[in-house]
Coordinates of C-alpha atoms in Angstrom, one line a residue:
M181 CA 0.0 0.0 0.0
T182 CA 1.1 3.5 -0.7
K183 CA 2.2 5.4 2.4
L184 CA 2.8 9.1 3.0
I185 CA 4.9 10.3 5.9
K186 CA 4.0 14.0 6.5
N187 CA 5.3 16.8 8.7
G188 CA 8.6 15.2 9.7
T189 CA 12.1 16.7 9.6
I190 CA 14.2 14.5 7.3
V191 CA 17.8 14.0 8.3
T192 CA 20.5 12.4 6.2
A193 CA 24.2 12.4 6.6
T194 CA 24.4 15.7 4.7
D195 CA 21.0 17.4 4.9
I196 CA 18.2 18.5 7.3
Y197 CA 15.0 19.7 5.8
E198 CA 11.2 19.6 6.2
A199 CA 9.5 17.4 3.6
D200 CA 7.0 14.6 3.1
L201 CA 7.8 11.1 1.8
L202 CA 5.7 9.1 -0.5
I203 CA 6.4 5.4 -0.3
Q204 CA 5.4 2.9 -3.1
D205 CA 6.3 -0.7 -3.6
G206 CA 8.8 -0.6 -0.7
K207 CA 10.8 2.3 -2.1
I208 CA 10.9 6.0 -1.6
A209 CA 9.0 7.3 -4.6
V210 CA 8.7 11.1 -4.1
I211 CA 10.2 13.6 -1.6
G212 CA 8.4 16.9 -1.5
R213 CA 5.9 19.2 0.1
N214 CA 2.1 19.1 0.0
L215 CA 2.1 15.7 -1.8
D216 CA -1.2 14.2 -3.0
E217 CA -2.7 12.2 -0.2
S218 CA -5.4 10.4 -2.2
G219 CA -5.1 6.6 -1.9
A220 CA -2.3 6.8 0.6
E221 CA -2.1 5.8 4.2
V222 CA -1.0 9.0 5.9
I223 CA 1.5 8.8 8.8
D224 CA 1.9 12.0 10.8
A225 CA 5.5 12.6 11.9
T226 CA 5.0 16.0 13.5
G227 CA 7.7 16.9 16.0
C228 CA 9.8 13.9 14.9
Y229 CA 12.9 13.3 12.9
V230 CA 12.8 10.9 10.0
F231 CA 16.1 9.0 9.7
P232 CA 17.3 6.3 7.3
G233 CA 17.0 3.0 9.0
G234 CA 20.0 2.1 11.2
I235 CA 22.5 -0.5 9.9
D236 CA 24.2 -2.6 12.5
P237 CA 27.4 -3.9 11.0
H238 CA 28.4 -6.1 13.9
T239 CA 26.0 -8.8 15.4
H240 CA 26.3 -12.3 16.6
L241 CA 22.9 -13.9 16.6
D242 CA 22.3 -17.6 17.4
M243 CA 26.1 -18.1 17.7
P244 CA 27.8 -20.9 19.5
F245 CA 30.5 -19.8 21.9
G246 CA 32.2 -21.1 25.0
G247 CA 30.1 -24.3 25.3
T248 CA 26.8 -22.4 24.9
V249 CA 24.8 -20.4 22.3
T250 CA 23.9 -16.7 22.3
K251 CA 20.4 -16.2 23.8
D252 CA 19.1 -13.9 21.0
D253 CA 18.5 -15.6 17.7
F254 CA 17.5 -14.0 14.4
E255 CA 13.9 -13.5 15.6
S256 CA 14.4 -12.0 19.1
G257 CA 17.6 -10.2 18.0
T258 CA 16.0 -8.5 14.9
I259 CA 12.9 -7.6 16.8
A260 CA 15.0 -5.8 19.4
A261 CA 17.1 -4.2 16.6
A262 CA 13.9 -2.9 15.0
F263 CA 12.7 -1.4 18.3
G264 CA 16.0 0.3 18.5
G265 CA 15.8 1.9 15.0
T266 CA 17.9 -0.6 13.1
T267 CA 16.4 -2.0 9.8
T268 CA 19.4 -4.0 8.5
I269 CA 22.0 -6.1 10.3
I270 CA 25.2 -7.8 9.1
D271 CA 25.9 -10.9 11.1
F272 CA 29.1 -12.9 11.4
C273 CA 29.1 -16.3 9.8
L274 CA 31.6 -18.6 11.6
T275 CA 33.5 -21.2 9.6
N276 CA 35.3 -24.4 10.5
K277 CA 38.8 -25.3 9.4
G278 CA 38.8 -28.0 6.7
E279 CA 35.1 -27.5 5.8
P280 CA 33.8 -25.7 2.7
L281 CA 32.9 -22.1 3.2
K282 CA 29.6 -22.8 1.5
K283 CA 28.6 -25.2 4.3
A284 CA 29.1 -22.5 6.9
I285 CA 27.1 -20.0 4.9
E286 CA 24.2 -22.5 4.5
T287 CA 24.2 -22.9 8.3
W288 CA 23.8 -19.2 8.8
H289 CA 21.1 -19.0 6.1
N290 CA 19.2 -21.7 8.0
K291 CA 19.5 -19.7 11.2
A292 CA 18.0 -16.6 9.7
T293 CA 15.5 -17.8 7.2
G294 CA 11.9 -17.5 8.4
K295 CA 13.0 -15.7 11.6
A296 CA 14.4 -12.2 10.7
V297 CA 11.9 -9.4 10.9
I298 CA 14.4 -6.9 9.2
D299 CA 16.9 -7.3 6.4
Y300 CA 20.2 -8.9 7.0
G301 CA 23.5 -9.9 5.4
F302 CA 26.6 -11.8 6.4
H303 CA 30.3 -11.3 7.0
L304 CA 32.4 -14.4 6.5
M305 CA 35.0 -15.5 9.1
I306 CA 38.4 -16.6 7.6
S307 CA 40.3 -19.0 9.9
E308 CA 42.7 -20.4 7.3
I309 CA 43.8 -19.6 3.8
T310 CA 44.2 -22.8 1.8
D311 CA 43.9 -23.4 -2.0
D312 CA 40.4 -24.6 -1.4
V313 CA 39.4 -21.4 0.4
L314 CA 41.1 -19.2 -2.2
E315 CA 39.2 -21.0 -4.9
E316 CA 35.9 -20.6 -3.1
L317 CA 36.2 -16.9 -2.2
P318 CA 35.2 -15.5 -5.7
K319 CA 32.1 -17.7 -5.6
V320 CA 31.2 -16.4 -2.2
I321 CA 31.3 -12.8 -3.5
E322 CA 29.5 -13.4 -6.8
E323 CA 26.9 -15.9 -5.6
E324 CA 26.3 -14.8 -2.1
G325 CA 27.1 -11.1 -2.2
I326 CA 29.3 -11.5 0.9
T327 CA 32.0 -8.9 0.4
S328 CA 33.6 -8.7 3.9
F329 CA 35.9 -11.2 5.6
K330 CA 36.6 -11.3 9.3
V331 CA 39.9 -12.4 10.7
F332 CA 40.4 -12.9 14.5
M333 CA 43.8 -11.9 16.0
A334 CA 42.6 -13.2 19.4
Y335 CA 40.9 -16.2 21.0
K336 CA 44.0 -18.5 20.7
N337 CA 43.1 -22.1 19.9
V338 CA 39.5 -21.1 19.1
F339 CA 39.1 -18.4 16.4
Q340 CA 42.6 -16.9 16.2
A341 CA 44.4 -16.9 12.8
D342 CA 48.1 -16.3 12.4
D343 CA 49.6 -13.3 10.7
G344 CA 50.2 -15.2 7.5
T345 CA 46.5 -15.9 7.2
L346 CA 45.6 -12.3 7.8
Y347 CA 48.1 -11.1 5.2
R348 CA 47.0 -13.5 2.5
T349 CA 43.4 -12.6 3.3
L350 CA 44.3 -8.9 2.7
V351 CA 46.0 -9.8 -0.6
A352 CA 43.0 -11.8 -1.8
A353 CA 40.6 -9.1 -0.7
K354 CA 42.4 -6.5 -2.7
E355 CA 42.1 -8.6 -5.8
L356 CA 38.5 -9.6 -5.1
G357 CA 37.1 -6.2 -3.9
A358 CA 36.3 -7.3 -0.3
L359 CA 36.8 -5.5 3.0
V360 CA 38.9 -7.3 5.6
M361 CA 37.7 -6.9 9.2
V362 CA 39.9 -7.6 12.2
H363 CA 39.3 -8.3 15.8
A364 CA 42.6 -6.7 16.9
E365 CA 44.0 -8.0 20.1
N366 CA 47.3 -9.9 20.6
G367 CA 45.9 -13.3 21.3
D368 CA 49.2 -15.0 22.1
V369 CA 50.1 -12.6 24.9
I370 CA 46.6 -12.6 26.2
D371 CA 46.8 -16.4 26.4
Y372 CA 49.9 -16.1 28.5
L373 CA 48.5 -13.5 30.8
T374 CA 45.2 -15.3 31.4
K375 CA 47.0 -18.6 32.3
K376 CA 49.3 -16.7 34.6
A377 CA 46.4 -15.0 36.3
L378 CA 44.7 -18.3 37.0
E379 CA 47.9 -19.8 38.3
D380 CA 48.1 -16.9 40.7
G381 CA 44.5 -17.6 41.9
H382 CA 43.0 -14.5 40.2
T383 CA 39.6 -15.8 39.0
D384 CA 37.2 -12.8 39.3
P385 CA 35.6 -11.1 36.2
I386 CA 37.9 -8.0 36.6
Y387 CA 40.8 -10.1 35.5
H388 CA 39.2 -10.5 32.1
A389 CA 40.1 -6.8 31.6
L390 CA 43.4 -6.9 33.4
T391 CA 44.7 -9.7 31.2
R392 CA 43.6 -7.9 28.0
P393 CA 45.3 -4.5 28.5
P394 CA 44.8 -1.7 25.9
E395 CA 48.4 -2.0 24.8
L396 CA 47.7 -5.4 23.3
E397 CA 44.7 -3.9 21.3
G398 CA 46.9 -1.1 20.1
E399 CA 49.7 -3.4 19.1
A400 CA 47.5 -5.7 17.1
T401 CA 45.7 -2.8 15.5
G402 CA 49.1 -1.3 14.4
R403 CA 50.2 -4.7 13.1
A404 CA 47.0 -5.1 11.1
C405 CA 47.4 -1.6 9.6
Q406 CA 51.0 -2.3 8.6
L407 CA 50.1 -5.6 6.9
T408 CA 47.3 -3.7 5.1
E409 CA 49.8 -1.2 3.8
L410 CA 52.1 -4.0 2.7
A411 CA 49.2 -5.7 0.8
G412 CA 47.9 -2.4 -0.6
S413 CA 44.5 -3.6 0.7
Q414 CA 41.6 -2.3 2.9
L415 CA 40.9 -2.8 6.5
Y416 CA 38.0 -2.3 9.0
V417 CA 38.9 -2.6 12.7
V418 CA 35.9 -3.7 14.7
H419 CA 34.9 -2.7 18.2
V420 CA 37.7 -0.2 18.9
S421 CA 37.8 0.4 22.7
C422 CA 40.9 2.4 23.6
A423 CA 43.2 5.3 22.8
Q424 CA 46.1 3.0 21.7
A425 CA 44.0 1.5 18.9
V426 CA 42.6 4.9 17.8
E427 CA 46.1 6.2 17.6
K428 CA 47.2 3.4 15.2
I429 CA 44.1 3.9 13.0
A430 CA 44.6 7.6 12.8
E431 CA 48.3 7.1 12.0
A432 CA 47.3 4.7 9.1
R433 CA 44.7 7.0 7.7
N434 CA 47.0 10.0 7.8
K435 CA 49.3 8.0 5.6
G436 CA 46.5 7.5 3.1
L437 CA 45.7 3.9 3.9
N438 CA 42.2 2.5 3.4
V439 CA 41.7 1.8 7.1
W440 CA 38.4 2.3 8.9
G441 CA 37.4 2.0 12.5
E442 CA 34.3 1.0 14.4
T443 CA 33.5 1.5 18.1
C444 CA 30.4 0.4 20.1
P445 CA 28.1 2.1 22.6
Q446 CA 29.4 0.1 25.6
Y447 CA 32.9 1.6 25.2
L448 CA 31.4 5.1 25.0
V449 CA 29.4 5.0 28.3
L450 CA 30.7 2.1 30.4
D451 CA 34.1 1.6 32.0
Q452 CA 36.3 -1.1 33.5
S453 CA 35.0 -0.5 37.0
Y454 CA 31.8 -2.4 36.1
L455 CA 33.7 -5.6 36.0
E456 CA 34.4 -5.1 39.7
K457 CA 30.7 -5.3 40.7
P458 CA 30.2 -7.7 43.7
N459 CA 28.4 -11.1 43.7
F460 CA 29.8 -12.0 40.3
E461 CA 27.7 -9.2 38.7
G462 CA 30.9 -8.1 36.9
A463 CA 30.4 -11.1 34.6
K464 CA 27.6 -9.2 32.9
Y465 CA 30.2 -6.9 31.5
V466 CA 32.6 -9.4 30.2
W467 CA 33.2 -9.0 26.4
S468 CA 36.3 -8.6 24.2
P469 CA 37.9 -6.2 24.0
P470 CA 37.1 -5.4 27.6
L471 CA 35.8 -2.2 29.0
R472 CA 38.6 0.3 29.6
E473 CA 39.4 2.9 32.2
K474 CA 37.0 5.8 31.9
W475 CA 39.4 8.3 30.3
H476 CA 39.4 6.3 27.1
Q477 CA 35.7 7.3 26.5
E478 CA 36.5 10.9 25.6
V479 CA 39.2 9.7 23.2
L480 CA 36.6 7.6 21.4
W481 CA 34.0 10.4 21.3
N482 CA 36.6 12.8 19.8
A483 CA 37.6 10.1 17.3
L484 CA 34.0 9.9 16.1
K485 CA 33.7 13.6 16.0
N486 CA 36.9 14.1 13.9
G487 CA 36.4 11.1 11.6
Q488 CA 39.2 8.9 12.9
L489 CA 36.5 6.4 13.8
Q490 CA 33.6 6.2 11.3
T491 CA 30.9 3.7 12.5
L492 CA 29.1 2.3 15.5
G493 CA 28.3 -1.4 15.7
S494 CA 26.7 -3.1 18.6
D495 CA 28.8 -6.3 18.8
Q496 CA 25.5 -7.9 20.0
C497 CA 26.4 -11.2 21.6
S498 CA 24.0 -11.9 24.4
F499 CA 24.2 -14.5 27.1
D500 CA 21.9 -14.8 30.2
F501 CA 23.6 -13.9 33.5
K502 CA 21.9 -16.9 35.1
G503 CA 23.0 -20.2 33.6
Q504 CA 25.3 -18.8 30.9
K505 CA 27.6 -16.1 32.3
E506 CA 27.6 -18.1 35.5
L507 CA 29.6 -20.8 33.7
G508 CA 32.6 -18.7 34.6
R509 CA 32.2 -18.7 38.4
G510 CA 35.6 -19.5 39.7
D511 CA 37.3 -19.0 36.3
F512 CA 36.9 -15.8 34.4
T513 CA 38.1 -17.4 31.2
K514 CA 34.9 -19.5 31.1
I515 CA 32.6 -16.5 31.2
P516 CA 30.9 -16.4 27.7
N517 CA 32.2 -13.1 26.1
G518 CA 29.5 -10.7 24.9
G519 CA 26.6 -8.5 25.8
P520 CA 23.1 -7.4 24.7
I521 CA 23.6 -4.1 22.9
I522 CA 21.6 -4.3 19.7
E523 CA 18.5 -2.5 21.0
D524 CA 20.1 0.6 22.5
R525 CA 22.9 1.3 20.0
V526 CA 21.0 4.2 18.2
S527 CA 19.4 5.8 21.2
I528 CA 22.7 5.9 23.2
L529 CA 24.5 7.6 20.3
F530 CA 21.7 10.1 19.9
S531 CA 21.4 10.9 23.6
E532 CA 25.0 10.9 24.6
G533 CA 26.3 12.2 21.3
V534 CA 23.8 14.6 19.6
K535 CA 22.0 15.8 22.7
K536 CA 25.2 16.5 24.6
G537 CA 26.8 18.3 21.6
R538 CA 29.6 15.7 21.0
I539 CA 28.5 15.1 17.4
T540 CA 26.1 16.7 14.9
L541 CA 22.8 15.3 13.8
N542 CA 24.3 14.6 10.4
Q543 CA 27.3 12.8 11.9
F544 CA 24.9 10.7 13.9
V545 CA 23.1 9.5 10.8
D546 CA 26.4 8.9 9.0
I547 CA 27.8 6.9 12.0
V548 CA 24.8 4.6 12.5
S549 CA 23.7 4.1 8.9
T550 CA 25.2 5.9 5.9
R551 CA 28.9 5.2 6.3
I552 CA 28.1 1.6 7.1
A553 CA 26.0 1.3 3.9
K554 CA 28.9 2.8 1.9
L555 CA 31.6 0.6 3.4
F556 CA 29.7 -2.6 3.1
G557 CA 28.1 -2.3 -0.4
L558 CA 24.6 -1.4 0.6
F559 CA 24.5 2.3 -0.5
P560 CA 22.4 3.9 -1.9
K561 CA 19.8 1.2 -1.7
K562 CA 20.1 1.5 2.1
G563 CA 21.6 4.1 4.4
T564 CA 20.0 7.2 3.0
I565 CA 16.7 8.9 2.2
A566 CA 16.5 9.4 -1.5
V567 CA 14.2 8.6 -4.4
G568 CA 14.6 5.0 -5.4
A569 CA 16.2 3.9 -2.1
D570 CA 14.5 1.2 0.1
A571 CA 11.9 2.8 2.4
D572 CA 13.9 1.8 5.5
L573 CA 12.9 4.6 7.8
V574 CA 12.8 5.5 11.5
I575 CA 10.3 8.1 12.8
F576 CA 12.2 9.3 15.9
D577 CA 11.0 11.4 18.8
P578 CA 14.0 13.5 20.0
T579 CA 12.3 14.7 23.1
V580 CA 11.0 11.6 24.9
E581 CA 13.0 10.5 27.9
R582 CA 13.2 6.8 29.0
V583 CA 15.2 4.6 31.4
I584 CA 16.9 1.6 29.9
S585 CA 15.9 -1.6 31.7
A586 CA 15.8 -5.4 31.1
E587 CA 12.1 -5.2 32.2
T588 CA 11.2 -3.2 29.1
H589 CA 13.7 -4.3 26.5
H590 CA 12.8 -6.7 23.7
M591 CA 15.9 -8.9 23.8
A592 CA 15.6 -12.5 25.1
V593 CA 18.4 -12.0 27.7
D594 CA 17.8 -11.6 31.4
Y595 CA 19.8 -8.4 32.0
N596 CA 20.7 -5.1 30.3
P597 CA 24.2 -3.7 30.7
F598 CA 22.8 -0.1 30.6
E599 CA 20.3 -0.8 33.3
G600 CA 19.0 2.4 34.9
M601 CA 20.6 4.7 32.3
K602 CA 18.5 7.7 31.2
V603 CA 18.4 8.5 27.5
T604 CA 16.6 11.1 25.5
G605 CA 15.1 10.2 22.2
E606 CA 13.7 6.9 20.9
P607 CA 12.1 5.5 17.7
V608 CA 8.4 5.7 17.5
S609 CA 7.8 3.8 14.3
V610 CA 10.2 1.8 12.1
L611 CA 9.6 0.7 8.5
C612 CA 11.6 -1.8 6.6
R613 CA 11.1 -1.7 2.8
G614 CA 7.9 0.4 3.3
E615 CA 6.3 -2.0 5.8
F616 CA 5.9 -1.2 9.5
V617 CA 7.9 -3.4 11.8
V618 CA 7.3 -1.2 14.8
R619 CA 4.3 1.2 14.9
D620 CA 3.7 3.6 17.7
K621 CA 6.2 1.6 19.8
Q622 CA 4.3 -1.7 19.2
F623 CA 5.7 -4.6 17.3
V624 CA 3.7 -5.3 14.1
G625 CA 6.3 -7.1 12.1
K626 CA 6.4 -10.7 10.9
P627 CA 9.2 -13.2 11.4
G628 CA 10.5 -14.1 8.0
Y629 CA 9.8 -10.7 6.5
G630 CA 13.4 -9.8 6.6
Q631 CA 15.3 -10.5 3.4
Y632 CA 18.8 -11.6 2.8
V633 CA 20.7 -8.8 1.1
K634 CA 23.6 -9.4 -1.3
R635 CA 26.1 -6.6 -1.1
A636 CA 28.3 -4.9 -3.7
K637 CA 32.1 -5.1 -3.7
Y638 CA 34.1 -2.7 -1.6
G639 CA 34.2 0.8 -3.1
A640 CA 31.9 0.0 -5.9
L641 CA 29.0 2.2 -4.6
M642 CA 31.0 4.8 -2.6
A643 CA 31.4 8.3 -3.9
D644 CA 34.9 9.0 -5.0
Q645 CA 35.6 11.5 -2.2
D646 CA 34.6 8.8 0.4
V647 CA 37.4 6.4 -0.7
V648 CA 40.8 7.1 0.6
K649 CA 43.2 7.0 -2.4
M650 CA 46.4 5.1 -2.0
S651 CA 49.3 7.5 -2.7

């Protein structure tokens, strides 16, 4: 059905203006004033912003880890994402050494099909580079539209790949037009420090942070940047948490390298002291990289403001406190890493960023949607408000105040790391391809509505000025 959104203030990464939006066949058909209402369902957005739907580039739904599986699957996870103003997610497809990549991708399709209420795509984990893998990668790009590969530099003996694998992935990605993503922590040294801590009887959650110091994130980030330069390739550093990593990314970008950085809401508003909460409550805040000392927050905010970091992911990876996080009682290394973040990503950036004057409204849209769409081959179909784009839209009330709580969130998990935090601004209604998923803060979507999105190659849909040119 034709829809007409009236009286809202449209905000993109570059513009802010008053206009109405006519939606037809899931696309934005007309943008203008005093549009013909006949035959259209009229939605009044008075007093609200109309944003392009958020894109979360970093989620782990229905993912096995540490002897358990994340609590939120593609149904509960995407419902929560929609309530938070996100209309597309890109989830990480884990692979197994010695098995075809296609098998892993099929597994992830099976997890999502019939469950997702918003659109989704996949990144592909690379744990080894063999002749078989190199032969399969072009097919993955052409047939599946998966144009980003993830390499872990941490989680020794679980996910961690060696430097040779990272370098060969960077070389292959340059040739194939893919973006290489890295979890940048020095896994070998972390492995030593965690074993030493346990030997010394240090088992509490705070030692998760103390055995993964920021220097090891900075070192791994710098190493990944240097390998990217050597390969002449492109790199996206996920979940940047500290000043040391920001410094290495800024250094690489100043040299003209195609290096990009993502941070997450948890690193902007929470700090290392949360891991010291009594009665094992600190386990709720165990994820990797860990929370840092509070002073790192201002460095991250400044990096978002000045463009040294470009995007905000959630790193959604939820485990119940009871029954799952508790697996690590008496041994912090057995606490499943991850937190429930997907629902509050957009609101926290708006409230703490825009409302407090740290970033502009246009930067906000760029950080939660547009830049992600450009980097991951979704733009201009997604990530902006323009004629012909998918009608992925968020009607957002910038004045409403709410308190974040597990009692009112829509994730399946039994706690919220931002419990009690007051935020200003929240989505009222959310549309994906022209259909309401959330309307007047009520879920009206349908599991299975979400479509798998094939993505373009790296750089193919980005404006020339948005691609850093190699010198």
